[in-house]
């Protein structure tokens, strides 16, 4: 059983709330005008919407292309963003990159769309393993897992539809970036 400390007001846990402090620290040094949260809900998005005028939010879907609007929700695939180069001051996400098949391409896409002095502030689950491990791959269009399959839910596609591809290591996450 895993227990999380939660805010009594919003019910968010510490990993979800932690990026807000990092965002506030970044704001003291750099101007933030245009930002994007890779979700349509959560404490980080609520903070961004209270703090900044121009906030994009999105969900991921395998069925639609980046930039499409589906049921009033913007779709973005971090591996192929629809944002113009150097168009955002801040990108945030909680628990997304472990679900990105080509996460290096996703990180590079984020860096492409960030303005100078922009920031990508994110969380991922970290494992105490020697090296980051790819736990699933795509073979002939099908997802093949090494070990027990891991999925999370999608607001667009439903429960247990988004596979986990990576277990990031405490030991090498900074080197990967």
mmCIF file of C-alpha atoms in Angstrom, residues 12-85:
data_model
loop_
_atom_site.group_PDB
_atom_site.id
_atom_site.type_symbol
_atom_site.label_atom_id
_atom_site.label_comp_id
_atom_site.label_asym_id
_atom_site.label_seq_id
_atom_site.Cartn_x
_atom_site.Cartn_y
_atom_site.Cartn_z
ATOM 1 C CA UNK A 12 -3.465 17.012 -4.638
ATOM 2 C CA UNK A 13 -0.463 15.003 -3.472
ATOM 3 C CA UNK A 14 3.097 16.238 -2.998
ATOM 4 C CA UNK A 15 4.431 15.153 -6.441
ATOM 5 C CA UNK A 16 1.601 17.118 -8.063
ATOM 6 C CA UNK A 17 2.095 20.222 -5.891
ATOM 7 C CA UNK A 18 5.921 20.297 -5.982
ATOM 8 C CA UNK A 19 6.245 21.807 -9.489
ATOM 9 C CA UNK A 20 4.315 24.903 -8.373
ATOM 10 C CA UNK A 21 7.192 25.958 -6.083
ATOM 11 C CA UNK A 22 9.654 25.434 -8.950
ATOM 12 C CA UNK A 23 7.438 27.520 -11.264
ATOM 13 C CA UNK A 24 7.277 30.312 -8.671
ATOM 14 C CA UNK A 25 11.071 30.305 -8.351
ATOM 15 C CA UNK A 26 11.447 30.439 -12.148
ATOM 16 C CA UNK A 27 8.953 33.361 -12.325
ATOM 17 C CA UNK A 28 11.134 35.449 -9.986
ATOM 18 C CA UNK A 29 13.985 35.286 -12.481
ATOM 19 C CA UNK A 30 12.242 35.099 -15.881
ATOM 20 C CA UNK A 31 9.110 36.588 -17.425
ATOM 21 C CA UNK A 32 6.423 34.018 -18.186
ATOM 22 C CA UNK A 33 3.698 34.986 -20.641
ATOM 23 C CA UNK A 34 2.824 31.900 -22.703
ATOM 24 C CA UNK A 35 2.632 28.481 -21.046
ATOM 25 C CA UNK A 36 1.341 24.996 -21.727
ATOM 26 C CA UNK A 37 0.249 22.284 -19.291
ATOM 27 C CA UNK A 38 0.071 18.777 -20.790
ATOM 28 C CA UNK A 39 -3.236 18.108 -19.045
ATOM 29 C CA UNK A 40 -6.725 19.547 -18.735
ATOM 30 C CA UNK A 41 -6.980 19.175 -14.964
ATOM 31 C CA UNK A 42 -4.969 19.285 -11.750
ATOM 32 C CA UNK A 43 -3.363 21.584 -9.224
ATOM 33 C CA UNK A 44 -0.576 22.739 -11.557
ATOM 34 C CA UNK A 45 -3.058 23.773 -14.238
ATOM 35 C CA UNK A 46 -5.233 25.562 -11.665
ATOM 36 C CA UNK A 47 -2.181 27.504 -10.460
ATOM 37 C CA UNK A 48 -1.166 28.403 -14.031
ATOM 38 C CA UNK A 49 -4.670 29.604 -14.901
ATOM 39 C CA UNK A 50 -4.806 31.771 -11.767
ATOM 40 C CA UNK A 51 -1.351 33.206 -12.440
ATOM 41 C CA UNK A 52 -1.007 33.664 -16.209
ATOM 42 C CA UNK A 53 -3.270 35.039 -18.923
ATOM 43 C CA UNK A 54 -2.201 32.775 -21.802
ATOM 44 C CA UNK A 55 -2.351 29.110 -20.732
ATOM 45 C CA UNK A 56 -2.705 26.244 -23.171
ATOM 46 C CA UNK A 57 -3.884 22.864 -21.890
ATOM 47 C CA UNK A 58 -4.170 19.593 -23.713
ATOM 48 C CA UNK A 59 -4.652 15.852 -23.636
ATOM 49 C CA UNK A 60 -2.955 13.110 -25.637
ATOM 50 C CA UNK A 61 -4.761 10.823 -28.043
ATOM 51 C CA UNK A 62 -3.588 8.165 -30.467
ATOM 52 C CA UNK A 63 -6.656 8.843 -32.624
ATOM 53 C CA UNK A 64 -6.105 12.540 -33.379
ATOM 54 C CA UNK A 65 -3.257 14.780 -34.557
ATOM 55 C CA UNK A 66 -1.538 17.452 -32.498
ATOM 56 C CA UNK A 67 -3.350 20.753 -32.610
ATOM 57 C CA UNK A 68 -6.792 19.253 -33.266
ATOM 58 C CA UNK A 69 -9.669 20.255 -30.995
ATOM 59 C CA UNK A 70 -11.874 17.329 -29.928
ATOM 60 C CA UNK A 71 -14.889 18.005 -27.687
ATOM 61 C CA UNK A 72 -13.357 21.406 -26.806
ATOM 62 C CA UNK A 73 -10.064 19.732 -25.818
ATOM 63 C CA UNK A 74 -6.782 20.502 -27.558
ATOM 64 C CA UNK A 75 -4.874 17.351 -28.570
ATOM 65 C CA UNK A 76 -1.059 17.336 -28.393
ATOM 66 C CA UNK A 77 1.478 14.564 -28.918
ATOM 67 C CA UNK A 78 4.670 15.717 -27.225
ATOM 68 C CA UNK A 79 6.647 13.816 -29.884
ATOM 69 C CA UNK A 80 5.110 16.014 -32.651
ATOM 70 C CA UNK A 81 3.938 19.311 -31.182
ATOM 71 C CA UNK A 82 1.766 21.739 -33.121
ATOM 72 C CA UNK A 83 3.275 24.779 -31.356
ATOM 73 C CA UNK A 84 5.599 27.035 -33.344
ATOM 74 C CA UNK A 85 9.299 27.027 -32.497
#
